[in-house]
Amino acid sequence: MDNDILNMTFVPWDRQFIISFGAAQGALIFHPREVETRTELAYSVIETLMVAVVYGALFANLHSVVKLMISKEEFKAAKLAALKAKRMKEFMIKQQFPPELQEKIMSHQHFYFLKHHGVDENRLLLDLPGVLQQSILDSLYLEMI
């Protein structure tokens, strides 16, 4: 089978694909069966492709589940931020803020959300006792002073 390639003679596309794919799979982790005929090699290639598709689907599903678990909290934070931005916009329109000021406020809100990943430090600290709040703030900002 490989003599055609070594002799530089014309090799049909399908045969070249099967030979190349089989060699590539052999170079990777997959160790295809020893095959004698072109039909066996084609079957081995198809079998390897099917296994790759099944494993790919399995890992894609696992990735989706893990990503969903992680992003659920981020989604809630983004939804809360969008609701807050909507209410802020409605308030500014109702109070007739100038459009330039509205834009600056909304830009700041967006920047704050991106910077803090949706976590409001002030709200987190409100529920804690004063001594604990002071300890947290000292650990975060004392070196800056």
PDB file of C-alpha atoms in Angstrom:
ATOM      1  CA  MET A   1       0.000   0.000   0.000  1.00  0.00           C
ATOM      2  CA  ASP A   2       2.793   2.448   0.911  1.00  0.00           C
ATOM      3  CA  ASN A   3       4.815   1.480  -2.186  1.00  0.00           C
ATOM      4  CA  ASP A   4       2.691   3.793  -4.334  1.00  0.00           C
ATOM      5  CA  ILE A   5       3.632   6.734  -2.133  1.00  0.00           C
ATOM      6  CA  LEU A   6       7.323   5.851  -2.101  1.00  0.00           C
ATOM      7  CA  ASN A   7       7.419   5.424  -5.876  1.00  0.00           C
ATOM      8  CA  MET A   8       5.729   8.840  -6.354  1.00  0.00           C
ATOM      9  CA  THR A   9       2.950   7.419  -8.465  1.00  0.00           C
ATOM     10  CA  PHE A  10      -0.576   8.795  -8.514  1.00  0.00           C
ATOM     11  CA  VAL A  11      -2.606   7.798  -5.469  1.00  0.00           C
ATOM     12  CA  PRO A  12      -6.385   8.335  -5.464  1.00  0.00           C
ATOM     13  CA  TRP A  13      -7.650  10.895  -2.980  1.00  0.00           C
ATOM     14  CA  ASP A  14      -9.662   8.445  -0.872  1.00  0.00           C
ATOM     15  CA  ARG A  15      -6.755   6.055  -0.550  1.00  0.00           C
ATOM     16  CA  GLN A  16      -4.362   8.870   0.341  1.00  0.00           C
ATOM     17  CA  PHE A  17      -6.785  10.164   2.951  1.00  0.00           C
ATOM     18  CA  ILE A  18      -7.166   6.760   4.575  1.00  0.00           C
ATOM     19  CA  ILE A  19      -3.400   6.192   4.633  1.00  0.00           C
ATOM     20  CA  SER A  20      -2.665   9.673   5.997  1.00  0.00           C
ATOM     21  CA  PHE A  21      -5.418   9.548   8.581  1.00  0.00           C
ATOM     22  CA  GLY A  22      -4.340   6.107   9.758  1.00  0.00           C
ATOM     23  CA  ALA A  23      -0.734   7.283  10.086  1.00  0.00           C
ATOM     24  CA  ALA A  24      -1.807  10.428  11.948  1.00  0.00           C
ATOM     25  CA  GLN A  25      -3.919   8.420  14.384  1.00  0.00           C
ATOM     26  CA  GLY A  26      -1.018   6.052  14.923  1.00  0.00           C
ATOM     27  CA  ALA A  27       1.198   9.019  15.766  1.00  0.00           C
ATOM     28  CA  LEU A  28      -1.285  10.187  18.371  1.00  0.00           C
ATOM     29  CA  ILE A  29      -2.615   8.255  21.319  1.00  0.00           C
ATOM     30  CA  PHE A  30      -4.783   6.018  19.139  1.00  0.00           C
ATOM     31  CA  HIS A  31      -3.134   2.782  18.149  1.00  0.00           C
ATOM     32  CA  PRO A  32      -5.202   1.358  15.324  1.00  0.00           C
ATOM     33  CA  ARG A  33      -5.361  -2.361  14.735  1.00  0.00           C
ATOM     34  CA  GLU A  34      -2.907  -3.961  12.377  1.00  0.00           C
ATOM     35  CA  VAL A  35      -4.739  -4.109   9.079  1.00  0.00           C
ATOM     36  CA  GLU A  36      -3.989  -5.962   5.888  1.00  0.00           C
ATOM     37  CA  THR A  37      -6.405  -4.616   3.297  1.00  0.00           C
ATOM     38  CA  ARG A  38      -7.698  -1.241   2.262  1.00  0.00           C
ATOM     39  CA  THR A  39     -11.196  -2.175   3.432  1.00  0.00           C
ATOM     40  CA  GLU A  40      -9.952  -3.009   6.915  1.00  0.00           C
ATOM     41  CA  LEU A  41      -8.069   0.281   7.066  1.00  0.00           C
ATOM     42  CA  ALA A  42     -11.176   2.185   5.941  1.00  0.00           C
ATOM     43  CA  TYR A  43     -13.239   0.424   8.613  1.00  0.00           C
ATOM     44  CA  SER A  44     -10.594   1.249  11.229  1.00  0.00           C
ATOM     45  CA  VAL A  45     -10.598   4.906  10.188  1.00  0.00           C
ATOM     46  CA  ILE A  46     -14.408   5.096  10.306  1.00  0.00           C
ATOM     47  CA  GLU A  47     -14.399   3.389  13.684  1.00  0.00           C
ATOM     48  CA  THR A  48     -11.845   5.896  15.013  1.00  0.00           C
ATOM     49  CA  LEU A  49     -13.883   8.804  13.670  1.00  0.00           C
ATOM     50  CA  MET A  50     -17.023   7.487  15.345  1.00  0.00           C
ATOM     51  CA  VAL A  51     -15.189   7.090  18.656  1.00  0.00           C
ATOM     52  CA  ALA A  52     -13.868  10.648  18.327  1.00  0.00           C
ATOM     53  CA  VAL A  53     -17.390  11.943  17.696  1.00  0.00           C
ATOM     54  CA  VAL A  54     -18.791  10.064  20.699  1.00  0.00           C
ATOM     55  CA  TYR A  55     -15.995  11.261  22.979  1.00  0.00           C
ATOM     56  CA  GLY A  56     -16.368  14.774  21.614  1.00  0.00           C
ATOM     57  CA  ALA A  57     -20.092  14.764  22.366  1.00  0.00           C
ATOM     58  CA  LEU A  58     -19.465  13.394  25.845  1.00  0.00           C
ATOM     59  CA  PHE A  59     -16.824  16.003  26.691  1.00  0.00           C
ATOM     60  CA  ALA A  60     -18.908  18.794  25.160  1.00  0.00           C
ATOM     61  CA  ASN A  61     -21.847  17.817  27.359  1.00  0.00           C
ATOM     62  CA  LEU A  62     -19.651  17.658  30.452  1.00  0.00           C
ATOM     63  CA  HIS A  63     -18.182  21.038  29.576  1.00  0.00           C
ATOM     64  CA  SER A  64     -21.665  22.496  29.179  1.00  0.00           C
ATOM     65  CA  VAL A  65     -22.763  21.183  32.577  1.00  0.00           C
ATOM     66  CA  VAL A  66     -19.691  22.563  34.334  1.00  0.00           C
ATOM     67  CA  LYS A  67     -19.966  25.879  32.527  1.00  0.00           C
ATOM     68  CA  LEU A  68     -23.643  26.104  33.439  1.00  0.00           C
ATOM     69  CA  MET A  69     -22.855  25.475  37.094  1.00  0.00           C
ATOM     70  CA  ILE A  70     -20.183  28.179  37.122  1.00  0.00           C
ATOM     71  CA  SER A  71     -22.044  30.725  35.055  1.00  0.00           C
ATOM     72  CA  LYS A  72     -25.327  30.426  36.959  1.00  0.00           C
ATOM     73  CA  GLU A  73     -24.122  32.857  39.620  1.00  0.00           C
ATOM     74  CA  GLU A  74     -22.563  35.138  37.016  1.00  0.00           C
ATOM     75  CA  PHE A  75     -25.847  35.102  35.114  1.00  0.00           C
ATOM     76  CA  LYS A  76     -27.746  36.104  38.240  1.00  0.00           C
ATOM     77  CA  ALA A  77     -25.292  38.940  38.865  1.00  0.00           C
ATOM     78  CA  ALA A  78     -25.566  40.128  35.255  1.00  0.00           C
ATOM     79  CA  LYS A  79     -29.367  39.967  35.386  1.00  0.00           C
ATOM     80  CA  LEU A  80     -29.397  41.957  38.633  1.00  0.00           C
ATOM     81  CA  ALA A  81     -27.019  44.526  37.130  1.00  0.00           C
ATOM     82  CA  ALA A  82     -29.220  44.848  34.025  1.00  0.00           C
ATOM     83  CA  LEU A  83     -32.289  45.388  36.209  1.00  0.00           C
ATOM     84  CA  LYS A  84     -30.419  47.975  38.269  1.00  0.00           C
ATOM     85  CA  ALA A  85     -29.276  49.751  35.081  1.00  0.00           C
ATOM     86  CA  LYS A  86     -32.841  49.749  33.724  1.00  0.00           C
ATOM     87  CA  ARG A  87     -34.206  51.249  36.937  1.00  0.00           C
ATOM     88  CA  MET A  88     -31.414  53.823  37.007  1.00  0.00           C
ATOM     89  CA  LYS A  89     -32.172  54.797  33.401  1.00  0.00           C
ATOM     90  CA  GLU A  90     -35.895  55.142  34.151  1.00  0.00           C
ATOM     91  CA  PHE A  91     -35.121  57.260  37.215  1.00  0.00           C
ATOM     92  CA  MET A  92     -32.796  59.559  35.261  1.00  0.00           C
ATOM     93  CA  ILE A  93     -35.387  60.037  32.518  1.00  0.00           C
ATOM     94  CA  LYS A  94     -38.115  60.721  35.052  1.00  0.00           C
ATOM     95  CA  GLN A  95     -35.924  63.271  36.845  1.00  0.00           C
ATOM     96  CA  GLN A  96     -34.931  64.784  33.467  1.00  0.00           C
ATOM     97  CA  PHE A  97     -31.176  64.355  33.819  1.00  0.00           C
ATOM     98  CA  PRO A  98     -29.225  65.778  30.861  1.00  0.00           C
ATOM     99  CA  PRO A  99     -28.380  63.087  28.267  1.00  0.00           C
ATOM    100  CA  GLU A 100     -24.621  63.629  28.748  1.00  0.00           C
ATOM    101  CA  LEU A 101     -24.938  63.003  32.486  1.00  0.00           C
ATOM    102  CA  GLN A 102     -27.107  59.934  31.872  1.00  0.00           C
ATOM    103  CA  GLU A 103     -24.455  58.535  29.560  1.00  0.00           C
ATOM    104  CA  LYS A 104     -21.680  59.165  32.115  1.00  0.00           C
ATOM    105  CA  ILE A 105     -23.660  57.482  34.902  1.00  0.00           C
ATOM    106  CA  MET A 106     -24.530  54.455  32.776  1.00  0.00           C
ATOM    107  CA  SER A 107     -20.926  54.171  31.610  1.00  0.00           C
ATOM    108  CA  HIS A 108     -19.754  54.249  35.220  1.00  0.00           C
ATOM    109  CA  GLN A 109     -22.289  51.578  36.218  1.00  0.00           C
ATOM    110  CA  HIS A 110     -21.116  49.336  33.376  1.00  0.00           C
ATOM    111  CA  PHE A 111     -17.455  49.865  34.275  1.00  0.00           C
ATOM    112  CA  TYR A 112     -18.141  49.139  37.956  1.00  0.00           C
ATOM    113  CA  PHE A 113     -19.915  45.901  37.092  1.00  0.00           C
ATOM    114  CA  LEU A 114     -17.059  44.744  34.860  1.00  0.00           C
ATOM    115  CA  LYS A 115     -14.412  45.724  37.418  1.00  0.00           C
ATOM    116  CA  HIS A 116     -16.075  44.068  40.405  1.00  0.00           C
ATOM    117  CA  HIS A 117     -17.649  41.137  38.522  1.00  0.00           C
ATOM    118  CA  GLY A 118     -21.069  42.021  39.837  1.00  0.00           C
ATOM    119  CA  VAL A 119     -20.037  41.890  43.513  1.00  0.00           C
ATOM    120  CA  ASP A 120     -20.886  44.945  45.589  1.00  0.00           C
ATOM    121  CA  GLU A 121     -18.310  45.075  48.400  1.00  0.00           C
ATOM    122  CA  ASN A 122     -20.341  47.541  50.426  1.00  0.00           C
ATOM    123  CA  ARG A 123     -23.398  45.270  50.522  1.00  0.00           C
ATOM    124  CA  LEU A 124     -21.287  42.305  51.555  1.00  0.00           C
ATOM    125  CA  LEU A 125     -19.846  44.234  54.479  1.00  0.00           C
ATOM    126  CA  LEU A 126     -23.167  45.646  55.709  1.00  0.00           C
ATOM    127  CA  ASP A 127     -24.292  42.364  57.273  1.00  0.00           C
ATOM    128  CA  LEU A 128     -21.025  41.856  59.168  1.00  0.00           C
ATOM    129  CA  PRO A 129     -20.215  43.269  62.627  1.00  0.00           C
ATOM    130  CA  GLY A 130     -18.217  46.502  62.698  1.00  0.00           C
ATOM    131  CA  VAL A 131     -15.049  44.897  64.085  1.00  0.00           C
ATOM    132  CA  LEU A 132     -15.064  42.312  61.312  1.00  0.00           C
ATOM    133  CA  GLN A 133     -15.747  45.006  58.703  1.00  0.00           C
ATOM    134  CA  GLN A 134     -12.751  46.972  59.977  1.00  0.00           C
ATOM    135  CA  SER A 135     -10.513  43.890  59.880  1.00  0.00           C
ATOM    136  CA  ILE A 136     -11.521  43.152  56.282  1.00  0.00           C
ATOM    137  CA  LEU A 137     -10.972  46.727  55.158  1.00  0.00           C
ATOM    138  CA  ASP A 138      -7.601  46.830  56.964  1.00  0.00           C
ATOM    139  CA  SER A 139      -6.464  43.676  55.180  1.00  0.00           C
ATOM    140  CA  LEU A 140      -7.576  45.076  51.816  1.00  0.00           C
ATOM    141  CA  TYR A 141      -6.452  48.675  52.012  1.00  0.00           C
ATOM    142  CA  LEU A 142      -4.040  49.237  54.943  1.00  0.00           C
ATOM    143  CA  GLU A 143      -0.957  48.803  52.762  1.00  0.00           C
ATOM    144  CA  MET A 144      -2.152  51.622  50.488  1.00  0.00           C
ATOM    145  CA  ILE A 145      -2.156  54.136  53.327  1.00  0.00           C
TER     146      ILE A 145
END
